[in-house]
Amino acid sequence: MLRRPAGAWALLGPLLWGCGLALLQGGMLYPRESRSRERKELDGLWSFRADFSDNRRQGFEQQWYRAPLRESGPTLDMPVPSSFNDVGQDGQLRSFVGWVWYEREITLPQRWTEDLGMRVVLRIGSAHYYAIVWVNGVHVAEHEGGHLPFEADISKLVQSGPLSSCRITIAINNTLSPHTLPPGTILYKTDPSMYPKGYFVQNIKFDFFNYAGLHRTVLLYTTPTTYIDDITVTTDMDQDIGLVNYQIVVQGSDHFQLDVGLLDEEGKVVAKGAGAQGQLQVPNAHLWWPYLMHEHPAYLYSLEVKLTAQTAVGPVSDFYTLPVGIRTVAITERQFLINGKPFYFQGVNKHEDADIRGKGFDWPLLVKDFNLLRWLGANSFRTSHYPYAEEVLQLCDRYGIVVIDESPGVGIMLAESFSNVSLQHHLEVMEEMIRRDKNHPAVVMWSLANEPASFLKPAGYYFKTLIAHTKALDPSRPVTFVTNTNYEADLGAPYVDVICVNSYYSWYHDYGHMEVIQLQLATQFENWYKAYQKPMIQSEYGAGTIAGFHEDPPLMFSEEYQKGLLEQYHVVLDQKRKEYVVGELIWNFADFMTNQSPFRMMGNRKGIFTRQRQPKSAAFLLRERYWRLANETRYHQSAVKSQCVGNSLFTV
């Protein structure tokens, strides 16, 4: 990830990402309609039932999946996508831990059930946390992990005889253990004078509500039986020539032809290729630039792939189109570079969280959030603390919002959560995450965890192994994790490319004393940089604020205190961004729900927007700052360009 000669990637790039690809098996292309593919979304009302039995196993003991769910007992209407917790009026369901059951009966198009040359695939966008899936009572899939998609080919089930409908049953368990991501523990309360028999609570070490359910779209899609299974794209520049390296995986036949074309935004073909892998060269390429870094940010080409194959039933064709942004990412000891130019992360941390829907995907909410990000002048965010919906990353690609893509590795605090069992699961999660998100130009760095107990002895081996594996899977992006451990004690920090540090000076300690922030923050930066000589990001900072609370002089939880605390941070950030600090991400974009506790009033209130997306005073402060930083960057780059005409754009 260090500086390299211009054009070196033309030779080394395909070799590097080819090695990484060998470790990933099976594609996870986003289901897009084309001349050869159809999709049928199953959003809407599903039948729902929670298993309130003492052992939470009644559904399996009585085999609820073998018959319509209503035959096993009363059901509720449950919207999908959504979390189940806040939809109803049952307090017991809101905090429920264990198995819940979803069911949907659907009608299939006739051709899907009769055309044996067609695959029918069931895709679940996100089921938190452990899911088991049946179709017409037949087990078709299981998946561990609450934030990434999984699929099942159900062609044989729906094409086995006369069939116009099918019943999809999904059982989901939101229980967290020391080996899940995120981890948790179950604590049984055994004092009979205080708790009823079998009483237990789910303990967690992360500060957001453990919403559960079918959080993203469930859908069916079709492909031919010989089909494009996966596409991987990496990009680079050689002078003004854009380089698009591609590798395509085909399933269903060994005898096929692949034709590849790259189209610009006007639909003009700018490069052509053939075969399962190759490199497309694009003269005078338009680069994918971040928001506010260029007058035409987020330029996207379209990679059109056509597969033709001869099969026993005759010729088969498959078509898939992938958006492609041509851009480079690199780091030095003091800079984060996009397209060879210094990039400064001026952005936010977020949560997939909103009233009623919980973590359920919602288009109006998503578009509102992006409008607020652009109003704010934010150019980036971190997917704290789990991978977000694919549609979120698609909008980031379209708008030029840079993403630090984070795994669900939050709350890793127990020694047993650094065990080989946990490590193996974390490795698998990173494989799934990279398989899904590898082609998004907006994703510029992988984050493996947030605030783990990286001072524990097993953390060194854990993160060394995890980071090495992630780099092997994707050599094209830097890798980090976010720490709040002391720089002298952190055993994982030696292996990251960028140091990301969370700190809450004058909030979790030295309460109310904003006069110490500048000294403590400057000391933090200087100690970390002296130890590691790596670029740094202030990955979290902030203060809890209740909208409408005002105090002068500022007191904690007032809007004035939040604003004043940020201003103290900004004094130091303005000094250090001229040296080796490459970003600042406010905690948080919007207020969000947490577990109930005496330390949280209806959730975490550190948002610069309320949970309903209304601005607090700090939002206007950040807006003024971010637009000023963007204008300074544009002015600086224009001045450098005028002095360096004829120099390579990518010479650092």
Coordinates of C-alpha atoms in Angstrom, one line a residue, residues 5-487:
P5 CA 5.9 3.8 -9.7
A6 CA 3.2 4.9 -12.1
G7 CA 2.2 2.0 -14.4
A8 CA 3.6 -0.7 -12.2
W9 CA 0.0 -1.9 -11.5
A10 CA -0.4 -2.7 -15.2
L11 CA 1.9 -5.7 -14.7
L12 CA 1.6 -6.5 -11.0
G13 CA -2.1 -5.8 -10.5
P14 CA -3.7 -8.8 -12.2
L15 CA -1.2 -11.1 -10.5
L16 CA -2.0 -9.7 -7.0
W17 CA -5.7 -9.8 -7.2
G18 CA -5.7 -13.1 -9.0
C19 CA -3.9 -14.6 -6.0
G20 CA -6.5 -13.1 -3.7
L21 CA -9.4 -14.4 -5.8
A22 CA -8.2 -17.9 -5.5
L23 CA -9.1 -17.8 -1.8
L24 CA -12.8 -16.8 -2.5
Q25 CA -15.2 -19.5 -3.6
G26 CA -18.6 -18.6 -5.0
G27 CA -20.0 -15.3 -6.2
M28 CA -22.4 -12.9 -4.5
L29 CA -23.3 -10.6 -7.3
Y30 CA -26.1 -8.2 -6.6
P31 CA -29.3 -9.5 -8.3
R32 CA -29.8 -7.2 -11.3
E33 CA -32.4 -7.7 -14.0
S34 CA -31.1 -8.2 -17.5
R35 CA -32.1 -9.9 -20.8
S36 CA -31.4 -13.2 -19.1
R37 CA -32.3 -12.5 -15.5
E38 CA -35.5 -11.7 -13.6
R39 CA -36.1 -10.9 -9.9
K40 CA -39.1 -11.0 -7.7
E41 CA -39.0 -9.1 -4.4
L42 CA -40.8 -10.7 -1.4
D43 CA -41.0 -7.5 0.7
G44 CA -44.3 -6.9 2.5
L45 CA -46.2 -8.8 5.2
W46 CA -45.0 -12.1 6.4
S47 CA -46.5 -14.4 9.0
F48 CA -44.5 -14.3 12.2
R49 CA -44.3 -16.2 15.4
A50 CA -41.8 -16.0 18.3
D51 CA -41.0 -19.2 20.2
F52 CA -41.7 -18.2 23.8
S53 CA -41.2 -21.8 25.2
D54 CA -38.7 -22.1 28.0
N55 CA -36.0 -23.7 25.8
R56 CA -37.0 -21.7 22.7
R57 CA -37.0 -25.1 20.8
Q58 CA -40.7 -25.8 20.5
G59 CA -40.7 -24.8 16.8
F60 CA -38.1 -27.5 16.0
E61 CA -39.7 -30.1 18.3
Q62 CA -43.1 -29.6 16.6
Q63 CA -41.5 -29.0 13.2
W64 CA -43.3 -25.7 12.4
Y65 CA -41.6 -25.7 9.0
R66 CA -43.6 -28.7 7.8
A67 CA -46.9 -27.0 7.6
P68 CA -48.3 -23.4 7.3
L69 CA -47.1 -21.5 10.4
R70 CA -50.7 -20.6 11.3
E71 CA -51.4 -24.3 12.0
S72 CA -48.9 -24.3 14.9
G73 CA -50.5 -21.4 16.7
P74 CA -51.4 -17.7 16.5
T75 CA -49.2 -15.6 14.2
L76 CA -48.6 -11.9 13.7
D77 CA -48.3 -9.8 10.6
M78 CA -44.7 -8.7 10.3
P79 CA -43.3 -6.3 7.7
V80 CA -40.2 -7.3 5.8
P81 CA -37.7 -5.7 5.8
S82 CA -37.8 -4.5 9.4
S83 CA -36.7 -5.5 12.9
F84 CA -39.5 -7.2 14.8
N85 CA -38.7 -5.5 18.1
D86 CA -40.5 -2.1 17.8
V87 CA -43.4 -3.0 15.4
G88 CA -45.8 -4.3 18.0
Q89 CA -47.0 -3.4 21.5
D90 CA -45.7 -6.5 23.2
G91 CA -42.9 -5.5 25.6
Q92 CA -41.9 -9.2 25.9
L93 CA -41.3 -9.3 22.1
R94 CA -39.3 -6.1 22.0
S95 CA -36.6 -7.6 24.2
F96 CA -37.0 -11.2 23.0
V97 CA -34.0 -13.5 22.8
G98 CA -34.3 -16.8 21.0
W99 CA -35.9 -18.3 17.9
V100 CA -38.5 -16.4 15.8
W101 CA -40.2 -17.8 12.7
Y102 CA -41.1 -16.0 9.5
E103 CA -43.2 -17.5 6.7
R104 CA -44.4 -16.3 3.2
E105 CA -46.4 -18.2 0.6
I106 CA -45.8 -16.9 -2.9
T107 CA -47.0 -17.5 -6.4
L108 CA -44.3 -18.3 -9.0
P109 CA -44.4 -17.4 -12.7
Q110 CA -45.2 -20.4 -14.8
R111 CA -42.1 -20.3 -16.8
W112 CA -40.0 -20.4 -13.6
T113 CA -41.5 -23.8 -12.7
E114 CA -41.4 -25.3 -16.2
D115 CA -38.2 -24.1 -17.9
L116 CA -35.5 -26.6 -16.9
G117 CA -32.9 -24.3 -18.4
M118 CA -33.5 -21.7 -15.7
R119 CA -32.1 -21.5 -12.2
V120 CA -34.3 -20.1 -9.4
V121 CA -32.4 -18.7 -6.5
L122 CA -33.7 -17.5 -3.1
R123 CA -31.6 -14.7 -1.6
I124 CA -31.9 -13.3 2.0
G125 CA -30.3 -9.9 2.3
S126 CA -29.8 -10.0 6.1
A127 CA -31.2 -12.3 8.8
H128 CA -29.9 -11.4 12.3
Y129 CA -28.3 -13.5 13.6
Y130 CA -28.5 -17.2 12.8
A131 CA -30.9 -18.4 10.1
I132 CA -32.3 -21.7 8.9
V133 CA -34.4 -21.7 5.7
W134 CA -36.9 -24.2 4.4
V135 CA -38.9 -24.2 1.1
N136 CA -42.1 -26.3 1.2
G137 CA -40.7 -27.9 4.3
V138 CA -37.4 -28.9 2.8
H139 CA -34.2 -27.5 4.4
V140 CA -32.3 -25.4 1.8
A141 CA -29.9 -23.2 3.7
E142 CA -28.3 -22.1 7.0
H143 CA -26.3 -19.0 7.7
E144 CA -24.4 -17.5 10.6
G145 CA -24.0 -13.8 10.8
G146 CA -26.6 -11.0 10.8
H147 CA -25.4 -8.5 8.2
L148 CA -24.5 -10.2 5.0
P149 CA -26.6 -12.0 2.3
F150 CA -26.8 -15.7 1.6
E151 CA -28.5 -17.7 -1.1
A152 CA -30.0 -21.1 -2.0
D153 CA -30.6 -22.6 -5.4
I154 CA -34.2 -23.9 -5.1
S155 CA -34.6 -24.8 -8.8
K156 CA -35.1 -28.5 -8.2
L157 CA -37.8 -27.9 -5.5
V158 CA -39.9 -25.6 -7.7
Q159 CA -39.4 -27.5 -10.9
S160 CA -40.0 -31.0 -9.6
G161 CA -43.7 -31.2 -10.7
P162 CA -46.8 -29.1 -11.2
L163 CA -46.3 -26.2 -8.8
S164 CA -47.7 -22.7 -8.9
S165 CA -46.7 -21.6 -5.4
C166 CA -44.2 -22.3 -2.6
R167 CA -43.9 -21.7 1.1
I168 CA -40.8 -20.1 2.4
T169 CA -40.0 -20.5 6.2
I170 CA -37.1 -18.8 7.9
A171 CA -36.2 -19.4 11.5
I172 CA -33.9 -16.7 13.1
N173 CA -32.1 -16.7 16.4
N174 CA -30.7 -13.4 17.7
T175 CA -28.8 -15.0 20.6
L176 CA -25.2 -13.8 20.8
S177 CA -22.4 -16.0 22.3
P178 CA -18.7 -15.3 22.9
H179 CA -18.0 -16.7 19.4
T180 CA -20.5 -14.7 17.4
L181 CA -19.8 -11.3 15.7
P182 CA -20.7 -9.3 17.6
P183 CA -20.2 -11.4 20.7
G184 CA -22.4 -11.6 23.8
T185 CA -23.1 -13.9 26.7
I186 CA -26.2 -15.4 28.3
L187 CA -26.5 -14.9 32.0
Y188 CA -29.0 -17.1 33.9
K189 CA -30.5 -15.5 37.1
T190 CA -30.9 -18.3 39.5
D191 CA -31.9 -16.6 42.8
P192 CA -35.5 -17.9 43.2
S193 CA -36.3 -15.0 45.5
M194 CA -35.7 -12.5 42.8
Y195 CA -36.2 -14.2 39.4
P196 CA -38.6 -16.8 38.0
K197 CA -37.3 -20.2 37.0
G198 CA -35.3 -20.2 33.7
Y199 CA -34.9 -16.4 33.8
F200 CA -31.9 -15.1 31.7
V201 CA -30.6 -12.0 30.1
Q202 CA -28.5 -11.3 27.0
N203 CA -25.4 -9.4 28.0
I204 CA -23.5 -7.4 25.3
K205 CA -20.4 -5.2 25.3
F206 CA -21.5 -2.8 22.5
D207 CA -23.6 0.3 22.7
F208 CA -26.5 -0.2 20.3
F209 CA -29.7 -2.2 20.4
N210 CA -29.5 -5.8 19.2
Y211 CA -32.3 -5.4 16.7
A212 CA -33.3 -8.7 15.0
G213 CA -35.3 -10.0 12.1
L214 CA -35.3 -9.9 8.3
H215 CA -33.6 -6.5 8.0
R216 CA -33.2 -6.4 4.2
T217 CA -35.0 -7.6 1.1
V218 CA -35.8 -11.3 0.6
L219 CA -36.1 -12.0 -3.1
L220 CA -36.1 -14.7 -5.8
Y221 CA -34.0 -14.2 -9.0
T222 CA -33.3 -16.3 -12.0
T223 CA -30.3 -17.1 -14.2
P224 CA -29.7 -19.6 -16.9
T225 CA -28.3 -22.9 -15.8
T226 CA -24.9 -21.8 -17.3
Y227 CA -24.4 -18.4 -15.8
I228 CA -22.0 -15.7 -14.7
D229 CA -21.3 -16.5 -11.1
D230 CA -18.9 -13.8 -10.1
I231 CA -17.0 -10.7 -11.4
T232 CA -14.1 -9.1 -9.8
V233 CA -12.7 -5.7 -11.0
T234 CA -9.7 -3.7 -9.8
T235 CA -8.6 -0.5 -11.4
D236 CA -5.5 1.7 -11.8
M237 CA -4.0 4.4 -14.0
D238 CA -1.0 4.5 -16.3
Q239 CA -0.6 8.2 -17.1
D240 CA -4.0 9.1 -18.5
I241 CA -4.9 5.5 -19.5
G242 CA -7.4 3.9 -17.2
L243 CA -6.7 0.2 -16.5
V244 CA -9.7 -2.1 -15.6
N245 CA -8.6 -5.6 -14.6
Y246 CA -11.4 -8.1 -14.6
Q247 CA -11.9 -11.7 -13.7
I248 CA -15.1 -13.6 -14.4
V249 CA -16.2 -16.9 -13.0
V250 CA -18.8 -19.0 -14.9
Q251 CA -20.7 -22.0 -13.4
G252 CA -22.7 -24.7 -15.2
S253 CA -20.3 -25.4 -18.1
D254 CA -16.7 -25.5 -19.1
H255 CA -17.5 -24.6 -22.7
F256 CA -18.4 -21.0 -23.1
Q257 CA -17.5 -17.6 -24.6
L258 CA -17.3 -14.3 -22.7
D259 CA -17.4 -10.9 -24.3
V260 CA -16.8 -7.8 -22.2
G261 CA -17.5 -4.2 -23.0
L262 CA -16.9 -1.0 -21.0
L263 CA -19.4 1.8 -21.6
D264 CA -19.1 5.4 -20.5
E265 CA -22.0 7.4 -18.9
E266 CA -23.3 8.2 -22.4
G267 CA -23.5 4.6 -23.3
K268 CA -20.5 4.7 -25.7
V269 CA -18.2 1.6 -25.8
V270 CA -14.7 2.7 -24.7
A271 CA -13.0 -0.7 -24.4
K272 CA -13.7 -4.3 -25.3
G273 CA -12.3 -7.6 -24.1
A274 CA -12.9 -11.3 -24.3
G275 CA -12.3 -14.3 -22.1
A276 CA -12.6 -15.0 -18.4
Q277 CA -9.9 -12.5 -17.4
G278 CA -8.1 -9.6 -18.9
Q279 CA -7.3 -5.9 -18.8
L280 CA -9.3 -3.1 -20.5
Q281 CA -7.4 0.1 -21.3
V282 CA -9.4 3.3 -21.4
P283 CA -7.6 6.4 -23.0
N284 CA -8.4 9.7 -21.3
A285 CA -10.3 7.9 -18.6
H286 CA -12.7 9.7 -16.3
L287 CA -11.8 9.0 -12.7
W288 CA -14.0 8.2 -9.8
W289 CA -13.5 11.1 -7.5
P290 CA -14.9 11.6 -4.0
Y291 CA -17.7 14.2 -3.4
L292 CA -16.4 17.8 -3.3
M293 CA -12.9 16.7 -4.6
H294 CA -13.7 17.2 -8.3
E295 CA -16.2 19.1 -10.4
H296 CA -17.5 15.7 -11.7
P297 CA -17.3 13.3 -8.8
A298 CA -18.3 9.6 -8.8
Y299 CA -17.9 8.9 -12.5
L300 CA -19.2 5.4 -13.2
Y301 CA -18.6 3.2 -16.2
S302 CA -20.6 0.1 -17.0
L303 CA -19.0 -3.2 -17.5
E304 CA -21.3 -5.3 -19.7
V305 CA -20.5 -9.0 -19.6
K306 CA -22.1 -11.4 -22.1
L307 CA -21.9 -15.2 -21.7
T308 CA -22.7 -17.6 -24.5
A309 CA -22.5 -21.4 -24.1
Q310 CA -23.6 -24.5 -25.9
T311 CA -25.5 -26.9 -23.6
A312 CA -27.5 -30.2 -24.0
V313 CA -30.7 -28.1 -24.4
G314 CA -29.2 -25.7 -26.9
P315 CA -27.4 -22.3 -26.9
V316 CA -27.6 -20.3 -23.6
S317 CA -26.8 -16.7 -23.0
D318 CA -26.4 -14.7 -19.8
F319 CA -25.9 -11.0 -19.3
Y320 CA -24.7 -9.0 -16.3
T321 CA -23.8 -5.3 -16.0
L322 CA -21.5 -4.0 -13.2
P323 CA -20.9 -0.4 -12.4
V324 CA -17.2 0.4 -12.4
G325 CA -15.4 3.4 -11.0
I326 CA -11.7 3.9 -12.1
R327 CA -9.7 5.0 -9.1
T328 CA -6.6 4.2 -7.1
V329 CA -6.0 4.0 -3.3
A330 CA -2.6 4.2 -1.6
I331 CA -1.0 5.4 1.6
T332 CA 2.2 6.9 2.7
E333 CA 3.5 7.5 6.2
R334 CA 1.5 10.7 6.4
Q335 CA -1.2 10.6 3.7
F336 CA -4.2 8.7 2.4
L337 CA -4.2 9.0 -1.4
I338 CA -7.1 8.7 -3.8
N339 CA -6.1 9.0 -7.4
G340 CA -2.7 10.1 -6.2
K341 CA -4.0 13.1 -4.4
P342 CA -4.2 13.5 -0.6
F343 CA -7.7 12.7 0.7
Y344 CA -9.0 13.9 4.1
F345 CA -11.9 11.9 5.6
Q346 CA -14.4 14.6 6.8
G347 CA -17.3 12.6 7.7
V348 CA -19.4 10.6 10.2
N349 CA -20.1 7.3 11.8
K350 CA -23.6 6.0 11.2
H351 CA -26.0 3.3 12.3
E352 CA -28.7 1.5 10.4
D353 CA -31.3 2.6 12.9
A354 CA -34.6 4.4 12.9
D355 CA -38.0 4.7 14.6
I356 CA -40.2 1.6 14.3
R357 CA -38.3 -0.1 11.5
G358 CA -35.2 -0.6 13.7
K359 CA -32.5 -1.8 11.4
G360 CA -34.9 -2.6 8.6
F361 CA -33.9 -1.2 5.2
D362 CA -36.0 1.8 4.1
W363 CA -35.4 3.8 0.8
P364 CA -36.9 7.1 2.0
L365 CA -34.7 7.1 5.1
L366 CA -31.7 6.2 3.0
V367 CA -32.2 9.0 0.5
K368 CA -32.8 11.4 3.3
D369 CA -29.5 10.4 5.0
F370 CA -27.6 11.0 1.8
N371 CA -29.2 14.4 1.3
L372 CA -28.1 15.3 4.8
L373 CA -24.6 14.0 4.2
R374 CA -24.2 16.1 1.1
W375 CA -25.8 19.1 2.8
L376 CA -23.3 18.6 5.6
G377 CA -20.3 18.5 3.2
A378 CA -19.4 15.1 4.5
N379 CA -17.3 13.1 2.0
S380 CA -17.1 9.8 3.9
F381 CA -18.5 7.5 6.6
R382 CA -17.6 4.3 8.5
T383 CA -20.2 1.5 8.5
S384 CA -20.1 1.3 12.2
H385 CA -20.3 -1.4 13.4
Y386 CA -21.3 -3.9 10.7
P387 CA -21.6 -4.1 6.9
Y388 CA -24.6 -1.9 5.7
A389 CA -27.1 -2.9 3.0
E390 CA -25.7 -3.2 -0.6
E391 CA -28.0 -0.4 -1.7
V392 CA -26.2 2.0 0.7
L393 CA -22.9 1.2 -1.0
Q394 CA -24.5 1.6 -4.4
L395 CA -25.5 5.2 -3.5
C396 CA -22.0 5.9 -2.2
D397 CA -20.7 4.8 -5.6
R398 CA -23.1 7.2 -7.3
Y399 CA -22.6 10.2 -5.1
G400 CA -18.9 9.9 -4.3
I401 CA -19.2 9.2 -0.6
V402 CA -16.1 7.3 0.6
V403 CA -16.6 4.3 2.8
I404 CA -14.6 2.6 5.5
D405 CA -16.3 -0.8 5.4
E406 CA -16.4 -2.4 8.9
S407 CA -17.1 -5.9 9.9
P408 CA -19.4 -6.8 12.9
G409 CA -16.4 -7.2 15.1
V410 CA -17.6 -4.9 17.9
G411 CA -17.6 -5.7 21.6
I412 CA -14.8 -8.2 21.4
M413 CA -13.9 -7.9 25.0
L414 CA -13.6 -11.4 26.5
A415 CA -10.5 -13.6 26.2
E416 CA -12.6 -16.4 24.8
S417 CA -13.7 -14.1 22.0
F418 CA -10.1 -14.2 20.7
S419 CA -10.1 -18.0 20.6
N420 CA -9.5 -20.1 17.4
V421 CA -13.3 -20.7 17.1
S422 CA -14.0 -16.9 17.1
L423 CA -11.0 -16.3 14.7
Q424 CA -12.3 -18.9 12.2
H425 CA -15.7 -17.2 12.2
H426 CA -14.2 -13.8 11.8
L427 CA -12.1 -15.0 8.9
E428 CA -15.3 -16.4 7.2
V429 CA -17.1 -13.1 7.8
M430 CA -14.3 -11.1 6.1
E431 CA -14.5 -13.5 3.1
E432 CA -18.3 -13.0 2.8
M433 CA -17.9 -9.2 3.2
I434 CA -15.1 -8.9 0.6
R435 CA -17.0 -11.2 -1.8
R436 CA -20.0 -8.9 -1.6
D437 CA -18.3 -5.4 -1.5
K438 CA -15.0 -5.8 -3.4
N439 CA -16.2 -4.0 -6.6
H440 CA -17.5 -0.8 -5.0
P441 CA -15.1 2.1 -5.8
A442 CA -16.5 3.9 -2.8
V443 CA -15.0 1.3 -0.4
V444 CA -11.4 2.4 0.2
M445 CA -10.5 0.5 3.4
W446 CA -11.6 -2.5 5.4
S447 CA -12.1 -2.2 9.1
L448 CA -12.0 -5.5 11.0
A449 CA -13.3 -4.4 14.4
N450 CA -14.3 -1.6 16.7
E451 CA -12.7 -1.1 20.2
P452 CA -11.7 -4.7 20.8
A453 CA -9.7 -5.6 24.0
S454 CA -6.6 -5.5 21.8
F455 CA -4.4 -5.3 25.0
L456 CA -5.2 -9.0 25.8
K457 CA -2.4 -11.4 25.0
P458 CA -4.2 -13.4 22.3
A459 CA -5.2 -10.2 20.4
G460 CA -1.8 -10.0 18.8
Y461 CA -2.0 -13.3 17.0
Y462 CA -5.7 -12.8 16.3
F463 CA -5.3 -9.5 14.5
K464 CA -2.0 -10.5 12.8
T465 CA -3.8 -13.5 11.3
L466 CA -7.0 -11.7 10.5
I467 CA -5.2 -8.8 8.8
A468 CA -3.0 -11.0 6.8
H469 CA -6.0 -13.0 5.6
T470 CA -7.9 -9.9 4.6
K471 CA -4.9 -8.5 2.7
A472 CA -4.5 -11.9 0.9
L473 CA -8.2 -11.7 -0.1
D474 CA -7.9 -8.1 -1.3
P475 CA -4.4 -6.6 -1.8
S476 CA -5.8 -3.5 -3.3
R477 CA -7.1 -1.8 -0.1
P478 CA -5.6 -0.8 3.2
V479 CA -6.8 -2.6 6.3
T480 CA -7.4 -1.3 9.8
F481 CA -9.3 -1.8 13.0
V482 CA -10.6 0.9 15.3
T483 CA -8.9 1.1 18.7
N484 CA -9.4 2.8 22.1
T485 CA -6.5 1.0 23.7
N486 CA -3.4 2.8 24.9
Y487 CA -0.8 3.0 22.2

